[in-house]
Coordinates of C-alpha atoms and ligand atoms in Angstrom, one line a residue:
M1 CA 89.7 87.1 71.0
S2 CA 90.0 83.7 70.6
G3 CA 92.8 80.7 70.2
S4 CA 95.5 79.3 72.9
P5 CA 96.5 80.8 75.6
V6 CA 100.0 82.1 74.2
T7 CA 97.9 83.8 71.2
L8 CA 95.2 85.2 73.7
A9 CA 97.6 86.5 75.7
E10 CA 99.7 88.1 72.7
E11 CA 96.6 89.7 71.7
A12 CA 95.5 91.2 75.3
T13 CA 99.1 92.7 76.0
L14 CA 99.4 94.4 72.2
A15 CA 95.6 95.4 72.7
A16 CA 96.5 97.0 76.3
L17 CA 99.6 98.7 74.8
L18 CA 98.1 100.0 72.1
R19 CA 95.1 101.6 74.1
C20 CA 97.8 103.1 76.3
C21 CA 99.4 104.9 72.8
A22 CA 96.3 105.8 71.4
R23 CA 95.5 107.8 74.9
E24 CA 98.6 109.1 76.3
L25 CA 101.2 109.5 73.1
A26 CA 99.0 110.1 70.2
G27 CA 97.0 113.2 71.3
P28 CA 95.0 114.5 68.6
G29 CA 96.8 112.7 65.8
A30 CA 95.0 109.7 67.0
R31 CA 91.8 109.7 65.0
T32 CA 89.0 107.6 63.3
E33 CA 89.3 107.0 59.8
G34 CA 86.5 104.7 58.4
P35 CA 86.3 101.3 60.7
Y36 CA 90.1 102.3 61.7
L37 CA 91.6 104.0 64.4
T38 CA 95.0 105.7 63.0
L39 CA 97.5 106.9 64.9
R40 CA 101.4 107.7 64.5
L41 CA 104.0 106.6 67.2
A42 CA 107.7 107.6 66.4
G43 CA 107.2 108.3 62.7
T44 CA 105.5 105.0 61.9
R45 CA 101.7 105.0 61.1
L46 CA 99.6 102.2 62.8
R47 CA 95.9 101.4 62.2
V48 CA 93.4 98.9 64.2
P49 CA 89.8 98.4 63.4
A50 CA 88.1 99.8 66.5
G51 CA 84.6 100.6 68.2
G52 CA 83.5 101.1 71.7
G53 CA 84.2 104.4 72.2
L54 CA 86.4 105.9 74.8
A55 CA 86.9 102.1 75.5
L56 CA 88.4 101.2 72.2
R57 CA 87.5 97.6 71.4
F58 CA 89.5 96.6 68.5
T59 CA 87.8 94.2 66.2
G60 CA 90.5 93.0 64.0
P61 CA 94.1 93.1 63.8
A62 CA 96.4 96.1 64.4
E63 CA 98.8 96.8 61.3
W64 CA 101.7 99.5 61.0
L65 CA 102.6 100.6 57.5
D66 CA 106.0 99.7 55.6
G67 CA 106.3 101.8 53.0
D68 CA 103.0 101.8 51.2
A69 CA 102.1 98.0 52.6
W70 CA 100.2 97.2 55.8
R71 CA 101.8 94.5 58.0
P72 CA 100.7 92.9 61.1
L73 CA 101.6 94.7 64.1
G74 CA 103.1 92.7 66.9
V75 CA 103.5 93.3 70.6
D76 CA 107.9 93.5 70.2
R77 CA 107.5 96.0 67.5
L78 CA 105.3 97.9 69.3
V79 CA 107.2 98.0 72.6
R80 CA 110.3 99.4 70.4
L81 CA 108.0 102.3 69.0
V82 CA 106.9 103.2 72.5
E83 CA 110.6 102.7 73.4
T84 CA 111.6 105.1 70.5
E85 CA 109.0 107.8 71.2
L86 CA 109.6 108.1 74.8
S87 CA 113.4 107.8 75.0
T88 CA 115.6 111.1 75.5
P89 CA 119.0 111.8 75.0
D90 CA 119.1 111.3 78.7
G91 CA 117.9 107.7 78.5
G92 CA 115.3 105.6 78.2
N93 CA 113.7 102.9 80.3
E94 CA 115.6 99.4 80.1
E95 CA 113.1 97.9 82.4
F96 CA 109.9 98.7 80.5
A97 CA 110.0 95.5 77.4
G98 CA 110.5 93.0 80.4
Q99 CA 107.6 94.3 82.3
V100 CA 105.4 94.6 79.1
A101 CA 106.9 90.7 78.4
A102 CA 106.2 89.7 81.9
S103 CA 102.4 90.6 82.3
Q104 CA 102.2 88.9 78.6
D105 CA 103.4 85.9 80.3
A106 CA 101.5 85.9 83.2
I107 CA 98.2 86.3 81.1
A108 CA 99.5 83.1 79.0
A109 CA 100.1 81.1 82.3
M110 CA 96.9 82.5 83.8
A111 CA 94.9 81.5 80.8
K112 CA 96.3 78.0 80.5
A113 CA 95.6 77.3 84.2
R114 CA 92.1 78.3 83.7
L115 CA 91.3 75.6 81.2
D116 CA 91.9 72.6 84.2
A117 CA 90.3 74.7 86.9
E118 CA 86.8 75.3 88.0
P119 CA 85.4 78.6 89.0
P120 CA 84.0 79.3 92.1
A121 CA 80.0 78.1 92.0
D122 CA 79.3 81.0 93.5
P123 CA 78.6 84.0 91.2
W124 CA 79.8 87.0 93.1
L125 CA 83.4 84.9 93.8
A126 CA 83.4 83.5 89.8
S127 CA 82.9 87.2 88.9
E128 CA 85.8 88.4 91.3
Q129 CA 88.0 85.6 89.3
A130 CA 86.8 87.1 85.4
L131 CA 89.8 89.4 85.2
L132 CA 92.0 87.6 82.8
F133 CA 93.3 90.6 81.0
G134 CA 92.8 93.5 84.1
H135 CA 93.1 96.5 83.3
P136 CA 92.4 97.4 79.7
F137 CA 94.9 101.0 79.4
H138 CA 97.8 99.6 81.2
P139 CA 101.0 98.6 79.7
A140 CA 101.8 95.8 81.9
P141 CA 98.4 94.9 83.5
K142 CA 99.1 91.7 85.1
A143 CA 102.6 92.2 86.2
R144 CA 103.3 89.7 89.2
G145 CA 106.2 90.3 91.3
G146 CA 107.6 86.8 92.8
D147 CA 107.8 83.3 91.4
D148 CA 104.9 81.5 93.4
W149 CA 102.0 83.6 92.2
L150 CA 100.1 81.0 90.1
A151 CA 99.0 79.3 93.3
Y152 CA 97.5 82.2 94.6
A153 CA 96.0 83.9 91.6
P154 CA 92.5 84.7 91.4
E155 CA 92.5 84.2 87.7
A156 CA 93.6 80.6 88.1
H157 CA 90.7 80.0 90.1
A158 CA 93.2 79.8 93.1
A159 CA 91.7 78.6 96.6
F160 CA 94.2 77.8 99.4
P161 CA 93.9 77.6 103.3
L162 CA 95.3 80.9 105.5
R163 CA 98.5 80.0 107.3
L164 CA 97.4 80.7 111.2
L165 CA 100.0 82.5 113.2
A166 CA 99.5 83.5 117.0
V167 CA 100.8 86.6 118.4
R168 CA 102.1 86.7 122.0
D169 CA 99.5 89.3 123.8
D170 CA 102.1 91.7 125.1
V171 CA 103.0 92.5 121.3
V172 CA 99.7 92.1 119.6
V173 CA 98.3 95.4 117.5
S174 CA 94.5 95.4 117.5
R175 CA 92.6 98.1 116.6
G176 CA 88.7 98.3 116.1
E177 CA 86.6 95.0 115.9
T178 CA 88.7 92.2 115.5
A179 CA 86.8 89.2 117.2
V180 CA 86.0 87.5 113.7
L181 CA 89.5 86.8 113.6
D182 CA 89.3 84.7 116.7
G183 CA 87.3 82.2 115.4
L184 CA 89.6 81.0 112.7
G185 CA 91.6 78.9 115.0
D186 CA 92.8 78.1 118.7
A187 CA 95.0 80.3 119.5
P188 CA 97.1 79.2 123.0
P189 CA 96.4 80.9 126.6
G190 CA 98.5 84.3 126.2
Y191 CA 98.4 84.2 122.8
T192 CA 96.0 86.3 120.1
L193 CA 95.3 84.5 116.5
L194 CA 96.7 86.4 113.7
P195 CA 95.7 84.8 110.2
A196 CA 98.6 85.4 107.7
H197 CA 98.2 85.0 103.5
P198 CA 100.9 82.0 102.9
W199 CA 102.2 83.9 100.0
Q200 CA 103.3 86.5 102.4
V201 CA 104.9 84.6 105.1
E202 CA 106.9 83.2 102.4
L203 CA 107.7 86.3 101.1
L204 CA 108.5 87.5 104.7
G205 CA 110.7 84.4 105.2
G206 CA 113.6 85.2 107.7
A207 CA 112.2 88.1 108.9
L208 CA 110.0 85.9 111.0
A209 CA 112.6 83.8 112.0
G210 CA 113.3 85.9 115.4
P211 CA 109.9 86.1 116.6
L212 CA 109.1 82.8 115.9
G213 CA 112.4 81.7 117.7
D214 CA 111.6 83.2 120.6
G215 CA 107.9 82.8 121.2
R216 CA 106.6 86.0 120.4
L217 CA 105.2 84.7 117.4
L218 CA 103.7 80.5 116.9
D219 CA 103.4 79.3 113.8
L220 CA 99.9 77.1 113.8
G221 CA 100.1 75.9 110.5
D222 CA 97.1 75.9 108.0
G223 CA 93.6 77.3 108.6
R224 CA 90.6 74.6 108.2
A225 CA 88.9 76.3 105.6
P226 CA 90.1 77.3 101.9
V227 CA 90.1 81.0 101.6
T228 CA 89.0 82.5 97.8
P229 CA 91.1 85.6 96.6
T230 CA 89.3 88.4 95.1
S231 CA 90.2 90.2 91.9
S232 CA 92.7 92.4 94.1
V233 CA 94.9 89.0 94.9
R234 CA 95.7 90.2 98.3
T235 CA 92.4 90.4 99.6
V236 CA 90.5 87.0 100.2
F237 CA 86.9 85.8 101.1
E238 CA 87.1 83.7 104.3
P239 CA 83.9 81.3 104.1
E240 CA 83.5 80.8 107.7
S241 CA 83.2 84.5 108.8
G242 CA 81.7 85.6 105.7
T243 CA 84.4 88.3 105.9
C244 CA 86.7 89.6 103.2
L245 CA 90.6 89.8 104.5
K246 CA 93.1 92.5 103.3
F247 CA 96.3 91.1 103.7
S248 CA 100.1 92.8 102.6
L249 CA 101.9 91.2 100.1
N250 CA 105.5 92.0 99.7
V251 CA 105.2 92.1 95.8
R252 CA 104.7 94.3 93.0
I253 CA 100.9 93.8 91.3
T254 CA 100.3 95.8 88.7
N255 CA 101.4 99.4 89.8
C256 CA 102.6 99.0 93.3
V257 CA 103.8 96.4 96.2
R258 CA 100.7 95.8 97.9
K259 CA 101.7 96.4 101.6
N260 CA 99.3 98.0 104.0
A261 CA 101.4 100.9 105.4
W262 CA 100.6 101.3 109.1
Y263 CA 99.1 104.7 108.6
E264 CA 96.7 102.8 106.2
L265 CA 95.7 100.5 108.6
E266 CA 94.9 103.0 111.0
G267 CA 93.0 104.9 108.6
A268 CA 90.8 102.4 107.1
V269 CA 89.2 101.8 110.4
A270 CA 89.4 105.9 110.9
L271 CA 87.3 106.0 107.7
T272 CA 84.9 103.3 108.9
A273 CA 83.5 105.7 111.5
L274 CA 83.7 108.8 109.7
L275 CA 82.0 107.3 106.5
D276 CA 79.2 105.5 108.4
P277 CA 76.9 108.8 108.7
V278 CA 78.3 109.4 105.1
F279 CA 76.7 106.2 103.7
R280 CA 73.7 106.3 105.9
D281 CA 72.7 109.7 104.1
L282 CA 73.6 108.4 100.7
S283 CA 71.3 105.2 100.8
A284 CA 68.6 107.1 102.1
R285 CA 68.8 109.6 99.2
F286 CA 69.8 107.1 96.6
P287 CA 68.3 103.6 97.6
G288 CA 70.3 100.7 96.9
T289 CA 74.0 102.4 98.0
R290 CA 75.5 100.1 100.0
W291 CA 79.7 99.9 101.0
L292 CA 81.9 97.5 102.5
P293 CA 83.2 99.0 106.1
E294 CA 86.8 98.4 107.4
P295 CA 86.0 98.0 111.0
G296 CA 89.3 96.7 112.5
Y297 CA 92.8 95.6 111.8
R298 CA 95.1 93.2 113.8
S299 CA 99.2 93.0 113.5
A300 CA 101.9 92.2 115.5
G301 CA 103.9 95.0 117.3
L302 CA 107.4 93.8 115.8
G303 CA 109.0 96.7 114.1
T304 CA 107.3 98.7 111.5
A305 CA 108.2 95.9 108.5
L306 CA 106.3 93.1 110.4
L307 CA 103.7 95.2 111.6
E308 CA 102.9 96.2 108.1
G309 CA 103.9 93.0 106.7
L310 CA 101.7 91.3 108.9
G311 CA 98.6 93.7 109.0
V312 CA 95.4 92.3 108.4
I313 CA 92.3 94.5 107.6
I314 CA 88.5 93.1 108.2
R315 CA 86.5 94.0 105.5
T316 CA 82.3 93.2 105.5
G317 CA 81.7 90.5 103.2
P318 CA 79.3 91.9 100.3
R319 CA 76.9 89.0 100.9
S320 CA 76.0 90.5 104.3
A321 CA 75.6 94.4 102.6
V322 CA 73.6 93.7 99.8
S323 CA 69.6 92.8 100.4
P324 CA 68.5 89.3 100.2
G325 CA 67.3 88.0 96.7
V326 CA 70.7 90.5 95.4
T327 CA 73.5 89.0 93.7
P328 CA 76.8 91.2 94.2
V329 CA 78.8 91.2 90.7
L330 CA 82.1 93.1 90.3
S331 CA 81.8 95.9 88.0
G332 CA 84.9 94.6 85.9
A333 CA 83.2 91.1 85.3
L334 CA 80.2 93.1 83.8
A335 CA 82.7 94.9 81.7
A336 CA 84.7 91.6 80.5
G337 CA 81.4 90.7 79.1
H338 CA 79.8 88.8 81.9
L339 CA 76.3 90.7 81.3
P340 CA 72.8 89.1 82.7
P341 CA 70.3 88.2 79.9
A342 CA 68.4 91.5 81.3
C343 CA 71.0 93.7 79.8
R344 CA 70.4 92.1 76.3
A345 CA 66.6 91.9 76.4
D346 CA 66.6 95.7 77.2
P347 CA 70.1 97.6 77.4
V348 CA 69.0 100.8 77.7
A349 CA 66.8 100.4 80.6
W350 CA 69.4 98.2 82.0
W351 CA 72.3 100.8 81.5
T352 CA 70.1 103.4 82.9
A353 CA 69.5 101.5 86.2
Y354 CA 73.1 101.2 85.9
V355 CA 73.9 104.8 86.1
R356 CA 71.7 105.5 88.5
R357 CA 72.7 103.2 91.1
V358 CA 76.6 103.5 90.5
A359 CA 76.9 107.1 88.9
L360 CA 74.8 109.3 91.4
P361 CA 75.6 108.3 94.8
A362 CA 79.7 108.1 93.8
L363 CA 79.3 111.9 92.3
D364 CA 77.2 113.1 95.8
A365 CA 79.4 111.6 97.8
Y366 CA 81.8 114.3 96.4
L367 CA 79.6 116.8 96.1
T368 CA 77.8 116.9 99.0
H369 CA 80.4 115.1 101.5
G370 CA 83.4 116.2 100.2
V371 CA 84.4 112.2 100.3
V372 CA 86.4 111.0 97.3
L373 CA 85.5 107.2 96.4
E374 CA 87.6 105.3 94.1
P375 CA 85.0 103.6 91.9
H376 CA 87.0 101.6 89.5
L377 CA 85.8 98.6 87.9
Q378 CA 87.6 96.8 90.6
N379 CA 86.2 98.9 93.4
V380 CA 82.6 98.4 92.7
L381 CA 80.1 95.7 93.1
V382 CA 76.8 95.7 91.2
G383 CA 74.0 94.1 93.1
L384 CA 71.8 92.3 90.8
D385 CA 68.0 91.6 91.4
A386 CA 66.1 88.6 90.5
D387 CA 65.4 89.8 87.4
G388 CA 69.2 90.7 86.7
L389 CA 68.6 94.5 86.6
P390 CA 71.1 96.5 88.6
A391 CA 69.2 97.5 92.1
E392 CA 72.1 98.2 94.4
A393 CA 75.7 99.2 94.5
V394 CA 78.6 98.5 96.6
F395 CA 81.4 100.5 97.1
R396 CA 84.4 99.2 98.7
D397 CA 88.4 99.7 99.2
L398 CA 88.9 102.3 101.8
E399 CA 92.5 103.2 100.7
G400 CA 91.6 104.6 97.6
T401 CA 88.8 106.5 99.8
K402 CA 89.9 110.4 100.9
L403 CA 88.3 113.4 102.3
L404 CA 88.5 116.8 101.0
P405 CA 89.3 119.4 103.5
G406 CA 86.0 121.6 104.2
P407 CA 86.1 125.1 104.9
E408 CA 86.9 124.7 108.5
S409 CA 90.1 122.8 107.9
T410 CA 92.4 125.8 108.5
A411 CA 91.9 125.1 112.2
P412 CA 95.4 124.6 113.9
P413 CA 96.6 120.7 113.7
G414 CA 96.4 118.6 116.7
P415 CA 99.2 116.7 118.5
E416 CA 101.2 115.1 115.8
S417 CA 102.5 111.7 115.9
T418 CA 105.5 110.5 113.7
A419 CA 105.6 106.7 115.1
P420 CA 103.8 103.7 113.7
P421 CA 101.4 102.3 116.8
G422 CA 103.3 100.4 119.5
P423 CA 101.8 97.3 120.9
E424 CA 98.4 97.6 122.7
S425 CA 98.4 101.8 122.0
T426 CA 94.9 103.0 121.5
A427 CA 93.8 106.2 119.5
P428 CA 91.2 107.6 121.9
P429 CA 89.3 109.9 119.9
G430 CA 90.4 113.3 120.8
P431 CA 88.5 117.1 120.2
E432 CA 87.7 117.8 116.8
N433 CA 90.1 120.4 115.0
A434 CA 89.4 119.4 111.7
R435 CA 86.3 119.0 109.8
F436 CA 85.2 117.8 106.6
P437 CA 81.6 118.5 105.4
G438 CA 79.5 116.8 108.2
R439 CA 82.5 115.2 109.6
P440 CA 85.2 115.8 112.1
L441 CA 88.7 114.2 112.0
P442 CA 89.7 112.9 115.3
A443 CA 92.5 114.9 116.5
A444 CA 94.3 112.0 118.1
L445 CA 95.0 110.4 114.7
P446 CA 98.9 110.6 114.2
A447 CA 99.7 113.4 111.2
E448 CA 100.8 110.8 108.3
V449 CA 97.2 109.2 109.1
R450 CA 95.6 112.5 108.8
A451 CA 97.8 113.1 105.7
A452 CA 97.0 109.9 104.2
L453 CA 93.2 110.2 104.3
T454 CA 93.2 113.8 102.5
Y455 CA 93.1 115.0 99.2
D456 CA 92.6 118.6 97.7
A457 CA 89.7 119.4 95.7
E458 CA 91.1 119.2 92.4
R459 CA 93.1 115.9 92.7
G460 CA 89.9 114.5 94.4
W461 CA 87.8 115.4 91.6
N462 CA 90.1 114.3 88.5
R463 CA 89.9 110.8 90.9
V464 CA 86.3 110.5 90.9
A465 CA 85.8 111.6 87.2
Y466 CA 88.5 109.4 85.9
C467 CA 87.5 106.3 87.7
L468 CA 83.7 106.6 87.4
F469 CA 83.4 108.0 83.6
V470 CA 86.8 106.6 82.0
N471 CA 87.5 103.5 83.8
H472 CA 84.1 102.4 84.7
L473 CA 81.2 103.9 82.6
A474 CA 82.9 103.9 79.4
E475 CA 83.8 100.5 79.6
I476 CA 80.6 98.9 80.6
A477 CA 78.9 101.3 78.1
A478 CA 80.6 99.7 75.4
T479 CA 80.0 96.0 76.1
V480 CA 76.5 96.9 76.8
A481 CA 76.2 98.3 73.3
H482 CA 78.5 95.9 71.8
G483 CA 77.0 94.9 68.4
T484 CA 74.1 97.1 68.8
G485 CA 74.9 100.5 67.7
L486 CA 73.4 102.0 70.9
L487 CA 76.8 103.8 72.3
P488 CA 75.4 107.2 71.3
E489 CA 72.1 106.4 72.7
L490 CA 73.6 105.2 76.2
W491 CA 75.5 107.9 76.9
A492 CA 72.7 110.7 75.8
T493 CA 70.6 108.9 78.4
A494 CA 73.5 108.9 81.0
G495 CA 73.5 112.6 80.0
R496 CA 69.8 113.2 81.1
V497 CA 70.0 111.1 84.2
L498 CA 72.9 113.4 85.5
T499 CA 71.7 116.5 84.2
G500 CA 68.6 115.6 86.6
Y501 CA 70.6 114.9 89.5
A502 CA 72.9 118.3 88.6
E503 CA 70.2 120.6 88.3
G504 CA 69.1 119.7 91.8
H505 CA 72.3 120.2 93.3
G506 CA 73.8 123.7 94.4
R507 CA 77.3 122.9 94.0
A508 CA 77.4 120.7 90.9
G509 CA 79.5 122.5 88.9
R510 CA 82.2 120.2 88.2
L511 CA 79.8 118.0 87.0
R512 CA 77.9 120.4 85.0
D513 CA 81.3 121.6 83.2
L514 CA 81.4 117.8 82.3
L515 CA 77.7 118.0 81.1
G516 CA 78.6 120.7 79.0
G517 CA 81.4 119.2 77.4
A518 CA 84.7 119.8 79.3
P519 CA 87.3 117.0 78.3
L520 CA 87.5 113.9 80.9
P521 CA 90.6 113.1 82.9
A522 CA 92.1 109.7 81.9
K523 CA 95.2 108.4 84.1
A524 CA 98.3 107.8 82.3
N525 CA 99.6 104.4 83.0
L526 CA 102.2 104.4 80.8
S527 CA 103.9 107.5 81.1
V528 CA 103.8 106.5 84.9
R529 CA 105.4 103.4 84.2
W530 CA 108.0 104.7 81.8
A531 CA 108.9 107.1 84.2
R532 CA 109.2 105.0 86.9
S533 CA 107.6 107.1 89.3
A534 CA 104.7 106.0 92.4
D535 CA 101.6 105.1 91.0
R536 CA 100.0 107.9 93.0
A537 CA 102.4 110.4 91.2
A538 CA 100.3 109.3 88.1
G539 CA 99.0 112.4 85.7
Y540 CA 95.9 112.3 83.8
V541 CA 95.6 113.2 80.1
P542 CA 92.6 115.1 78.5
I543 CA 90.4 113.0 76.4
G544 CA 87.1 113.3 74.5
N545 CA 84.3 113.3 76.5
P546 CA 81.2 111.4 75.5
L547 CA 78.5 113.3 77.5
R548 CA 79.2 116.2 75.0
P549 CA 76.0 117.3 74.1
S550 CA 76.3 116.5 70.6
G551 CA 78.0 112.9 71.3
T552 CA 80.2 113.6 68.7
S553 CA 83.1 111.8 70.7
T554 CA 81.2 108.5 70.6
R555 CA 83.5 106.5 67.8
Ligands
ATP1 N1 89.7 98.9 85.2 C1 90.5 98.4 86.3 N2 90.8 99.5 87.0 C2 91.8 99.6 88.1 N3 92.1 98.3 88.8 C3 91.7 97.6 87.8 C4 90.8 97.2 86.5 N4 90.9 96.1 86.3 C5 91.8 95.2 87.3 N5 92.1 96.2 88.2 C6 93.4 95.4 88.9 O1 92.5 95.4 90.1 C7 93.7 96.1 91.2 C8 93.2 96.9 91.9 O2 94.1 97.7 93.0 P1 93.4 98.3 94.1 O3 94.4 99.1 94.6 O4 92.2 98.9 93.7 O5 93.3 97.0 94.9 P2 93.9 96.8 96.3 O6 93.8 97.9 97.3 O7 95.2 96.1 96.3 O8 92.5 95.7 96.9 P3 91.3 95.9 97.3 O9 90.6 96.4 95.7 O10 90.8 94.6 97.4 O11 91.3 97.1 98.4 C9 94.8 95.7 90.9 O12 95.7 94.6 90.7 C10 94.5 96.2 89.2 O13 95.4 96.0 88.3
MG2 MG1 90.9 98.2 95.3

């Protein structure tokens, strides 16, 4: 893609929406005819030159058939076709066109701001800020709530100081290891430091007035060092401590309002303890496996809205997770084209190392440990060694990490709590009353926390298979193979690596089904937006599987 920010934004928006249409709406009617992907939408024939297999990389302009003449397809026409296709006599979705347009405007603004901004010098942070177009299969990939987002946008290479609040000690809520926060400023005696995202302080506005007025909170002004927002917008890298801080932002970013619910704050810390032995085992058996623990959170016990709104999760920084000499890089940036020269030199060797490092531990976490990681392109960092080869894989984001109930989980539940934690509440480890393969789930965890941590096996597998194969590996493969004709060979190689693993694993039935050609589950981002449902209610559509032995599904 090339051209002005406005043209780039139009092209990216059209491409993302058209990919959703091909995947979710056209069904088997979307097919390859010569160089074109063709599909029919609301009775209109569409075509676009495409390659890239599942990733649907468009190599020329999209067109629609007007009588017997092909005409250029624009975003407005495609949106109208989607509306016609999906509206029913009971109604349509009058917000949809606005969401697509807002995302397009956001991309244009980001692309413009990038022209005058300097990317971070640190290659990891530069990779976090490289996702200009965002999710490639989403109708509104850069939907941003609020007005002030550009000042905090990773895509615009923003960097800004945190806002330092202090919480009176009798209302502080703190769980796990939080001492790292104390070094970010000086709280007066009787108070504990609570760093906040400056955008969230604006968004909370009047809700902070009472506690600031009566001294339960203090506003200490800006922090010392600027922080750098990572690709999720709300998680920032704090350079003095070398840690990441995951904040709540009460705005919609792509799919959801990014608020740390109280049970997610608790869940992150509980999961950190539960996953420690899992990742120790994974990194022993799959060298190079790393993760980013979330050992603590801090907030203010000022009612649920402020507890959640001001809650900050501490996440280990990736620099301390990877080995010396290894550079972490966001997988999404690699998929977006920022590949190291080593990949160009020997694409098959590079890809083979990538699949080994990323896919095997993510699959084994599920198949051996009953742990559902969410290894999508934005949740995985790949550690490149000095030669630029994938040497390590770093898994992050415990909000999306779930546990499968093991066979023993039918034991009666423990005492339940329906209330968020109050000030100074503690969660002492209780008797084990539910088991996940190898790990007890502490009985003292409130029912909401347990519920948010658990997934059934079917949903869990769909999540892993979608994130790993469809969202992640298909995009990396398309980028690695770009211009080489190697895509079928890349998938054949991946099939051999995965078959080798599956043959040595007694409970790899679901993986063996995929290796035999079972369809892959693809998350239906367009349908869930159209239905105005919560993102967690999103369904999956079956799509062709490039691991199919014949390889016939690779375009
Ligand atoms: N290929 C992709 N798959 C998933 N998310 C993507 C992709 N590309 C960009 N994104 C963006 O990355 C973000 C992913 O959201 P996710 O829920 O994983 O992050 P989070 O929980 O808010 O923060 P963190 O990842 O720091 O824990 C969204 O804003 C999403 O639009
Ligand atoms: Mg994430």
